[in-house]
XYZ file of C-alpha atoms in Angstrom:
541
model
C -11.058 -34.429 14.767
C -9.269 -36.305 11.963
C -10.574 -35.723 8.370
C -12.610 -38.450 6.527
C -11.397 -37.015 3.291
C -9.146 -39.385 1.176
C -6.832 -38.144 -1.506
C -9.064 -39.507 -4.350
C -11.953 -37.320 -3.202
C -10.062 -34.229 -2.478
C -10.107 -32.603 -5.825
C -14.044 -32.878 -5.873
C -14.318 -31.624 -2.353
C -11.911 -28.725 -2.865
C -13.910 -27.773 -5.963
C -17.193 -27.829 -3.943
C -15.661 -25.808 -1.154
C -14.266 -23.242 -3.563
C -17.520 -22.993 -5.414
C -19.393 -21.920 -2.157
C -16.344 -19.739 -1.263
C -16.203 -17.948 -4.527
C -19.953 -17.014 -4.404
C -19.636 -15.665 -0.787
C -16.343 -13.943 -1.650
C -17.800 -12.125 -4.703
C -20.846 -11.021 -2.815
C -18.817 -9.701 0.188
C -16.256 -8.117 -2.208
C -18.958 -6.185 -4.070
C -20.532 -5.063 -0.852
C -17.162 -3.699 0.276
C -16.418 -2.075 -3.100
C -19.678 -0.094 -3.371
C -19.877 0.992 0.219
C -16.224 2.222 0.159
C -16.767 3.996 -3.172
C -19.875 5.795 -1.638
C -17.666 6.847 1.436
C -14.971 8.248 -0.862
C -17.558 10.259 -2.782
C -19.830 11.321 0.112
C -17.401 11.676 2.993
C -20.191 11.214 5.473
C -20.042 9.412 8.847
C -22.921 7.173 7.755
C -21.090 6.128 4.504
C -17.888 5.402 6.359
C -19.863 3.244 8.843
C -21.401 1.253 6.139
C -17.978 0.741 4.471
C -16.348 -0.341 7.700
C -19.167 -2.759 8.269
C -18.582 -4.346 4.937
C -14.870 -4.650 5.579
C -15.613 -6.118 8.907
C -17.998 -8.724 7.382
C -15.395 -9.883 4.960
C -12.790 -10.102 7.767
C -15.125 -12.198 10.068
C -15.868 -14.672 7.237
C -12.201 -15.263 6.664
C -11.714 -15.401 10.486
C -13.655 -18.676 10.637
C -11.215 -21.232 12.000
C -13.152 -24.196 10.666
C -13.115 -22.884 7.090
C -9.374 -22.188 7.415
C -8.700 -25.619 8.730
C -10.611 -27.181 5.946
C -9.123 -25.457 3.065
C -5.589 -26.197 4.449
C -6.504 -29.964 4.630
C -8.094 -29.980 1.074
C -5.176 -28.148 -0.519
C -2.752 -30.512 0.935
C -4.721 -33.490 -0.394
C -6.006 -32.119 -3.876
C -2.618 -32.747 -5.588
C -4.494 -33.363 -8.852
C -6.377 -30.164 -9.133
C -5.534 -27.868 -12.042
C -3.033 -25.130 -11.692
C -5.834 -22.385 -11.673
C -7.719 -24.370 -9.013
C -4.500 -24.605 -6.878
C -3.790 -20.993 -7.192
C -7.270 -19.929 -6.147
C -7.142 -22.156 -3.326
C -3.743 -20.893 -2.291
C -4.831 -17.306 -2.353
C -7.967 -18.077 -0.490
C -6.102 -19.971 2.213
C -3.766 -16.946 2.692
C -6.836 -14.695 3.033
C -8.051 -17.002 5.829
C -4.633 -17.178 7.549
C -4.311 -13.439 7.866
C -7.716 -13.129 9.366
C -7.253 -15.620 12.208
C -7.401 -12.891 14.867
C -9.900 -12.344 17.740
C -13.101 -10.754 16.373
C -12.855 -8.019 19.009
C -9.365 -7.034 17.828
C -10.480 -7.116 14.343
C -13.264 -4.814 14.981
C -11.056 -2.288 16.681
C -8.716 -2.298 13.781
C -11.482 -1.662 11.216
C -13.116 0.866 13.314
C -9.868 2.904 14.035
C -8.843 2.783 10.427
C -12.081 4.045 9.189
C -12.036 6.843 11.819
C -8.527 8.055 10.678
C -9.470 7.756 7.029
C -12.567 9.942 7.467
C -10.322 12.559 9.099
C -8.050 12.521 6.145
C -10.908 12.952 3.753
C -12.776 15.626 5.470
C -10.018 17.690 7.093
C -9.265 21.071 5.357
C -6.158 22.783 6.270
C -6.163 26.431 7.569
C -3.876 28.907 6.115
C -4.212 32.736 6.718
C -7.480 32.089 8.639
C -9.137 30.244 5.693
C -9.813 26.734 4.817
C -8.188 25.168 1.600
C -8.196 21.919 -0.050
C -4.899 20.115 -0.858
C -5.338 21.090 -4.574
C -5.628 24.851 -3.652
C -2.629 24.837 -1.329
C -0.594 23.026 -3.797
C -1.592 25.651 -6.491
C -0.647 28.409 -3.969
C 2.788 26.703 -3.279
C 3.582 26.491 -7.090
C 3.076 30.265 -7.429
C 4.651 31.610 -4.295
C 8.098 33.012 -4.305
C 8.515 34.350 -0.745
C 10.307 31.619 1.402
C 8.345 32.489 4.563
C 5.005 32.134 2.887
C 6.095 28.964 1.156
C 6.871 27.557 4.571
C 3.535 28.582 5.942
C 1.729 26.845 3.076
C 4.005 23.769 3.284
C 3.137 23.741 7.078
C -0.529 23.935 6.407
C -0.384 20.782 4.112
C 1.060 18.957 7.173
C -1.591 20.124 9.565
C -3.526 16.854 9.369
C -0.448 14.961 10.753
C -0.859 16.483 14.186
C -4.566 15.394 14.261
C -4.004 11.847 13.398
C -0.538 11.028 14.691
C -1.707 9.573 18.139
C -4.357 7.542 16.426
C -1.909 6.084 13.830
C 0.513 5.050 16.431
C -2.317 3.327 18.249
C -3.330 1.657 14.947
C 0.163 0.490 14.359
C 0.256 -1.016 17.850
C -3.166 -2.830 17.063
C -1.779 -4.072 13.779
C 1.417 -5.445 15.361
C -0.784 -7.153 17.959
C -2.809 -8.924 15.204
C 0.493 -9.910 13.483
C 2.092 -11.461 16.532
C -1.090 -13.596 17.133
C -0.384 -15.024 13.695
C 3.107 -15.836 14.325
C 4.941 -12.688 12.878
C 7.320 -10.312 14.662
C 5.303 -7.336 13.517
C 2.571 -6.045 10.974
C 5.387 -4.959 8.418
C 6.852 -8.363 8.258
C 3.439 -10.072 8.119
C 2.077 -7.863 5.209
C 5.372 -8.275 3.180
C 4.891 -12.009 3.502
C 1.351 -11.993 2.413
C 2.433 -9.933 -0.623
C 4.490 -13.065 -1.496
C 7.918 -11.531 -0.602
C 10.348 -12.366 2.193
C 11.463 -9.343 4.210
C 15.141 -9.993 3.381
C 14.315 -10.258 -0.322
C 12.399 -6.994 -0.355
C 15.069 -5.011 1.684
C 17.829 -6.321 -0.590
C 16.023 -4.734 -3.658
C 15.714 -1.459 -1.943
C 19.311 -1.496 -0.564
C 20.465 -2.031 -4.068
C 18.387 0.729 -5.398
C 19.821 2.944 -2.720
C 23.449 2.157 -3.697
C 22.856 2.332 -7.442
C 20.797 5.538 -7.538
C 22.692 7.609 -4.919
C 25.532 9.018 -7.280
C 22.907 10.014 -9.858
C 20.725 11.520 -7.242
C 23.426 13.530 -5.649
C 24.535 14.838 -9.124
C 20.930 15.583 -10.149
C 19.973 17.325 -6.705
C 23.080 19.609 -6.633
C 22.198 20.978 -10.008
C 18.421 21.400 -9.104
C 19.178 23.019 -5.865
C 21.553 25.506 -7.567
C 18.570 26.433 -9.815
C 16.184 26.770 -6.815
C 18.731 28.985 -4.860
C 18.808 31.355 -7.666
C 14.973 31.247 -8.309
C 14.184 31.994 -4.581
C 17.265 34.092 -3.796
C 18.335 31.893 -0.798
C 21.670 30.400 0.408
C 20.117 27.116 1.569
C 17.261 24.996 0.101
C 14.651 23.843 2.583
C 11.933 21.200 2.117
C 9.320 23.950 1.212
C 11.232 25.065 -1.721
C 10.167 21.984 -3.583
C 6.627 22.172 -4.898
C 5.672 18.876 -3.562
C 5.325 18.765 0.333
C 7.053 15.459 0.652
C 9.588 16.033 -2.139
C 8.240 12.985 -3.966
C 8.055 14.818 -7.180
C 10.320 17.056 -9.117
C 9.831 20.818 -8.902
C 8.727 22.586 -12.269
C 11.666 22.868 -14.638
C 13.135 26.323 -15.163
C 13.735 25.364 -18.772
C 10.297 24.020 -19.514
C 6.899 24.483 -17.937
C 5.016 21.272 -18.997
C 1.733 22.972 -18.339
C 2.348 24.996 -21.577
C 1.073 21.965 -23.348
C -2.184 22.134 -21.492
C -3.084 25.704 -21.672
C -6.450 26.807 -22.887
C -8.131 23.542 -22.084
C -10.670 22.297 -19.501
C -10.855 19.419 -17.070
C -13.279 17.888 -19.496
C -10.679 18.189 -22.319
C -8.273 16.176 -20.126
C -10.858 13.437 -19.975
C -11.268 13.392 -23.768
C -7.633 13.375 -24.532
C -7.145 10.330 -22.280
C -10.290 8.685 -23.913
C -8.846 9.191 -27.384
C -5.274 8.126 -26.554
C -6.481 4.831 -25.026
C -8.626 4.235 -28.095
C -5.420 4.383 -30.168
C -4.188 1.382 -27.962
C -7.327 -0.442 -28.643
C -9.084 0.151 -25.383
C -12.515 1.824 -25.219
C -12.507 3.456 -21.834
C -15.907 4.832 -22.255
C -17.709 2.341 -19.986
C -15.125 3.162 -17.280
C -15.483 6.834 -17.520
C -19.309 6.727 -17.570
C -19.321 5.363 -13.914
C -16.290 7.418 -12.617
C -16.186 10.541 -10.592
C -13.689 12.854 -11.997
C -14.052 16.458 -10.586
C -13.881 17.966 -7.099
C -16.840 18.256 -4.873
C -17.465 18.878 -1.203
C -16.602 15.969 0.989
C -15.121 13.886 -1.681
C -11.693 12.244 -1.320
C -8.953 14.655 -2.628
C -6.803 11.985 -4.178
C -6.944 9.768 -7.157
C -7.511 6.041 -7.361
C -9.089 3.207 -9.397
C -11.511 0.573 -8.138
C -12.499 -2.741 -9.733
C -16.032 -2.631 -8.259
C -17.386 -6.034 -9.019
C -14.680 -7.938 -11.177
C -17.246 -8.301 -13.867
C -16.748 -5.002 -15.814
C -17.689 -2.226 -13.499
C -14.356 -0.532 -13.097
C -14.133 3.135 -11.951
C -11.680 5.808 -11.230
C -11.915 8.776 -8.900
C -9.948 12.046 -9.750
C -10.148 15.688 -8.972
C -9.059 16.903 -12.403
C -7.637 20.226 -13.046
C -6.505 21.231 -16.597
C -2.772 20.762 -16.054
C 0.041 18.379 -16.663
C -0.159 16.726 -13.144
C -3.776 15.788 -13.562
C -3.197 14.731 -17.202
C -0.538 12.321 -15.617
C -3.007 11.162 -12.999
C -5.851 10.620 -15.446
C -3.678 8.505 -17.677
C -2.251 6.719 -14.527
C -5.731 5.820 -13.099
C -6.804 4.649 -16.541
C -3.819 2.549 -16.807
C -4.940 0.642 -13.668
C -8.525 0.590 -15.101
C -7.695 -1.025 -18.453
C -5.661 -3.731 -16.572
C -8.673 -4.446 -14.309
C -11.010 -4.434 -17.070
C -9.319 -6.729 -19.305
C -8.405 -9.455 -16.837
C -9.857 -12.815 -18.054
C -13.328 -13.022 -16.546
C -13.456 -16.772 -16.629
C -10.944 -16.891 -13.801
C -12.343 -17.637 -10.397
C -13.278 -14.257 -8.766
C -10.555 -14.325 -5.985
C -7.757 -14.462 -8.687
C -9.725 -12.445 -11.034
C -7.346 -9.763 -10.119
C -3.968 -8.177 -10.991
C -0.884 -10.380 -10.573
C 0.470 -8.197 -7.859
C -0.114 -4.580 -6.569
C 3.287 -3.650 -8.136
C 2.354 -4.897 -11.658
C -0.692 -2.683 -11.859
C 1.393 0.183 -10.555
C 4.008 -0.346 -13.168
C 1.500 -0.138 -15.896
C -0.278 2.912 -14.484
C 3.114 4.803 -14.028
C 4.164 3.913 -17.553
C 1.088 5.586 -18.920
C 1.088 8.471 -16.458
C 4.686 9.468 -17.629
C 3.216 9.860 -21.186
C 1.808 13.276 -20.301
C 5.370 14.643 -20.331
C 6.750 12.603 -23.267
C 7.696 14.549 -26.470
C 6.355 12.057 -28.867
C 3.116 11.616 -26.935
C 2.685 15.430 -26.880
C 3.182 15.497 -30.602
C 0.582 12.873 -31.265
C -1.924 13.772 -28.557
C -1.478 17.484 -27.818
C -0.436 18.766 -31.267
C 3.106 19.801 -30.270
C 5.097 20.478 -33.414
C 8.191 18.419 -34.160
C 10.238 21.549 -34.056
C 9.041 22.551 -30.684
C 9.462 18.943 -29.567
C 13.103 19.042 -30.625
C 13.592 22.292 -28.673
C 12.252 20.937 -25.587
C 13.378 17.294 -25.704
C 16.415 17.680 -23.420
C 14.430 19.692 -20.860
C 11.749 16.859 -20.874
C 14.400 14.140 -20.619
C 16.001 15.996 -17.661
C 12.574 16.430 -16.022
C 11.790 12.845 -16.467
C 15.112 11.773 -14.923
C 14.485 13.974 -12.014
C 11.087 12.537 -11.552
C 12.377 8.923 -11.469
C 15.226 9.772 -9.178
C 13.320 11.870 -6.706
C 10.404 9.304 -6.608
C 12.841 6.454 -6.116
C 14.592 8.217 -3.266
C 11.083 9.020 -1.651
C 10.036 5.418 -1.771
C 13.330 4.483 0.112
C 12.022 6.870 2.674
C 8.705 5.342 3.035
C 9.908 1.805 2.944
C 12.521 2.010 5.580
C 10.491 4.474 7.800
C 7.424 2.228 7.609
C 9.538 -0.793 8.568
C 10.980 1.042 11.598
C 7.495 2.296 12.487
C 6.181 -1.232 13.051
C 9.461 -2.512 14.621
C 8.959 0.204 17.381
C 5.754 2.442 17.265
C 6.869 4.025 20.655
C 10.061 5.469 19.380
C 10.451 9.138 18.588
C 8.785 8.951 15.105
C 9.044 12.737 14.399
C 12.938 12.752 14.898
C 13.027 9.230 12.891
C 11.118 10.947 9.945
C 13.634 13.819 9.800
C 16.600 11.321 9.969
C 15.110 9.211 7.240
C 14.396 12.001 4.793
C 17.849 13.353 5.484
C 19.505 10.081 4.658
C 17.696 9.134 1.507
C 16.399 12.606 0.223
C 19.253 14.609 1.416
C 16.850 17.027 3.120
C 17.449 19.250 6.100
C 16.134 17.260 9.215
C 14.452 20.450 10.611
C 15.809 20.090 14.099
C 13.481 21.334 16.737
C 10.353 21.161 14.510
C 8.794 18.462 16.670
C 5.722 17.850 14.458
C 4.378 14.730 13.135
C 5.009 15.532 9.456
C 5.161 11.726 8.649
C 1.582 11.255 9.790
C 0.251 13.611 7.148
C 0.849 10.980 4.458
C -2.446 8.972 4.326
C -0.867 5.804 2.957
C 0.139 4.686 6.407
C -3.559 4.187 7.077
C -5.340 3.574 3.723
C -2.599 1.492 2.105
C -0.304 0.270 4.778
C 3.022 -1.401 3.814
C 2.166 -0.705 0.352
C 4.491 2.126 -0.797
C 7.439 -0.046 -1.753
C 5.051 -1.439 -4.424
C 5.077 1.818 -6.310
C 8.891 1.440 -6.770
C 8.592 -2.217 -7.504
C 6.020 -1.008 -10.160
C 8.628 1.307 -11.701
C 10.977 -1.645 -11.922
C 8.303 -3.508 -13.617
C 7.286 -0.797 -15.768
C 10.899 -0.307 -17.014
C 10.994 -3.915 -17.943
C 7.697 -3.577 -19.808
C 9.094 -0.620 -21.835
C 12.329 -2.473 -22.488
C 10.471 -5.669 -23.698
C 6.792 -5.286 -24.708
C 6.819 -1.621 -25.797
C 10.071 -2.105 -27.672
C 8.780 -5.161 -29.418
C 5.619 -3.099 -30.549
C 8.008 -0.721 -32.377
C 5.723 2.414 -32.162
C 2.568 0.445 -33.317
C 0.114 1.472 -30.567
C -2.497 -1.202 -31.458
C 0.133 -3.875 -31.227
C 1.381 -2.597 -27.958
C -2.093 -2.551 -26.391
C -2.733 -6.073 -27.780
C 0.550 -7.339 -26.281
C -0.258 -5.763 -23.027
C -3.675 -7.306 -23.015
C -2.316 -10.912 -23.796
C 0.733 -10.853 -21.754
C -0.069 -8.728 -18.726
C -3.881 -8.014 -18.231
C -5.568 -11.210 -19.146
C -3.429 -13.627 -17.094
C -4.798 -12.056 -13.874
C -3.531 -13.596 -10.669
C -3.537 -17.109 -12.103
C 0.235 -17.866 -11.189
C 2.725 -16.448 -8.735
C 4.122 -12.988 -9.477
C 7.702 -14.320 -10.191
C 6.506 -16.611 -12.890
C 4.112 -13.830 -14.270
C 6.911 -11.158 -14.504
C 9.282 -13.366 -16.282
C 6.696 -14.680 -18.682
C 5.566 -11.092 -19.491
C 8.795 -9.476 -19.828
C 11.365 -12.187 -20.539
C 13.270 -11.592 -17.306
C 12.882 -11.865 -13.527
C 12.043 -8.603 -11.569
C 15.262 -6.634 -11.069
C 16.681 -3.122 -10.911
C 18.493 -3.631 -14.278
C 16.119 -2.020 -16.744
C 15.339 0.900 -14.427
C 18.991 1.748 -13.738
C 19.761 1.477 -17.418
C 17.119 4.138 -18.134
C 18.557 6.412 -15.425
C 22.079 5.870 -16.795
C 21.048 6.482 -20.386
C 19.199 9.749 -19.562
C 22.068 11.030 -17.528
C 24.580 10.363 -20.231
C 22.306 12.030 -22.849
C 22.297 15.136 -20.870
C 26.112 15.295 -20.036
């Protein structure tokens, strides 16, 4: 039926449509946020059912074809709307577009995702006949020197993969079915598109990273593996000789144990240190911490994350803090997300009262997380003496370089594997995982293992087609350090204020390309990140 709307009326009608939409959106967003938070804390079947119902309600609302048709029509006609109104309407239209799938298919997607997520949260691995949390197994792995026992612990950390792999393959097929109904080849291509990238554009960035980081990674890994061979008394380094089960983080340095800077403190001290540091930047994180859940408990998610609960100031983080460098990093990281969310301009419409892009918030969080191992930060926040800082400076630079290179190569694994997963979910994914880790991480492909190690990574379910954004965040973070942090010249209050003005307050009021260039003075690229890698490598030679 042809529309009766004329161009002169379109701006008014778009405003009226969006006013109703924003009210509905915020109500459903809050319902989803609070029920999901409860599910992450409680881990009960009832809490997951409520969260799934809230997610489904939001999806069903956006699945309404009449609303979708109407907003497309109004956006095309309302050429005189303000830039903010246009952006909010565009983001809303994209939300409607990706929900135009049959209700029964959508319900199956939400239900299966929730089912798998609950397995990840409640499963506890069995090692030596006893159940362990991930934190406990990682602590065992860090201390164990016997290679066979290290393998057994590493294998225990992968146990959940065998439980969820068939369900995850089924979920990938369902997601592909939904994507094809919307005109996309597969779910990976669709999701990248809704993240405002083209597939070719995204892959080009990662192919460039692969080429540029390979020589630095090979040099670094050869040296690191030689150290590990000596440490464990072996002729060949296997995946379980790295302390992280996915080799996404660097093993502890033989030259410096960063945990020495966190000895004799408690988890509560980690919280206080982070609180005092952010205060130096001009951010009071007390309201955030008061609503957060920071320590381990039965049934609770074993990971760390930040959630903007209502887009009106209730921002929370979930952690499982231990008094060590890793959780200091995580605490600073999650609060980095939190101060971003908390300081977005709250006069923006609710659906763009959000970060510019998921990679921009990751870039901020990673920049702050890395402070936990930074010599100057340790002097100012952990009482490290300048003399000791000078002694450990090169070791910390080397460890930071290893972290950056190892994480970069890990994101290549996740990006290219996940792309292949959705291109053909029925292929031999176990073998593909081994081939992909061999290519990008130079790991032994473990021929004959035949286990779904890939499926033990929860991001395939809880944050699908997301992992590349962590690496894009590293690129953005490097640009922030090269521009905004450098401009502040060590003045923490100025740095915080510049972040607030240029990164946080703008929210999602403009496309990410414009935002990044405005915030950092240049388009998103690999340049600043590779310069950091090159400079650190040269300093250590």
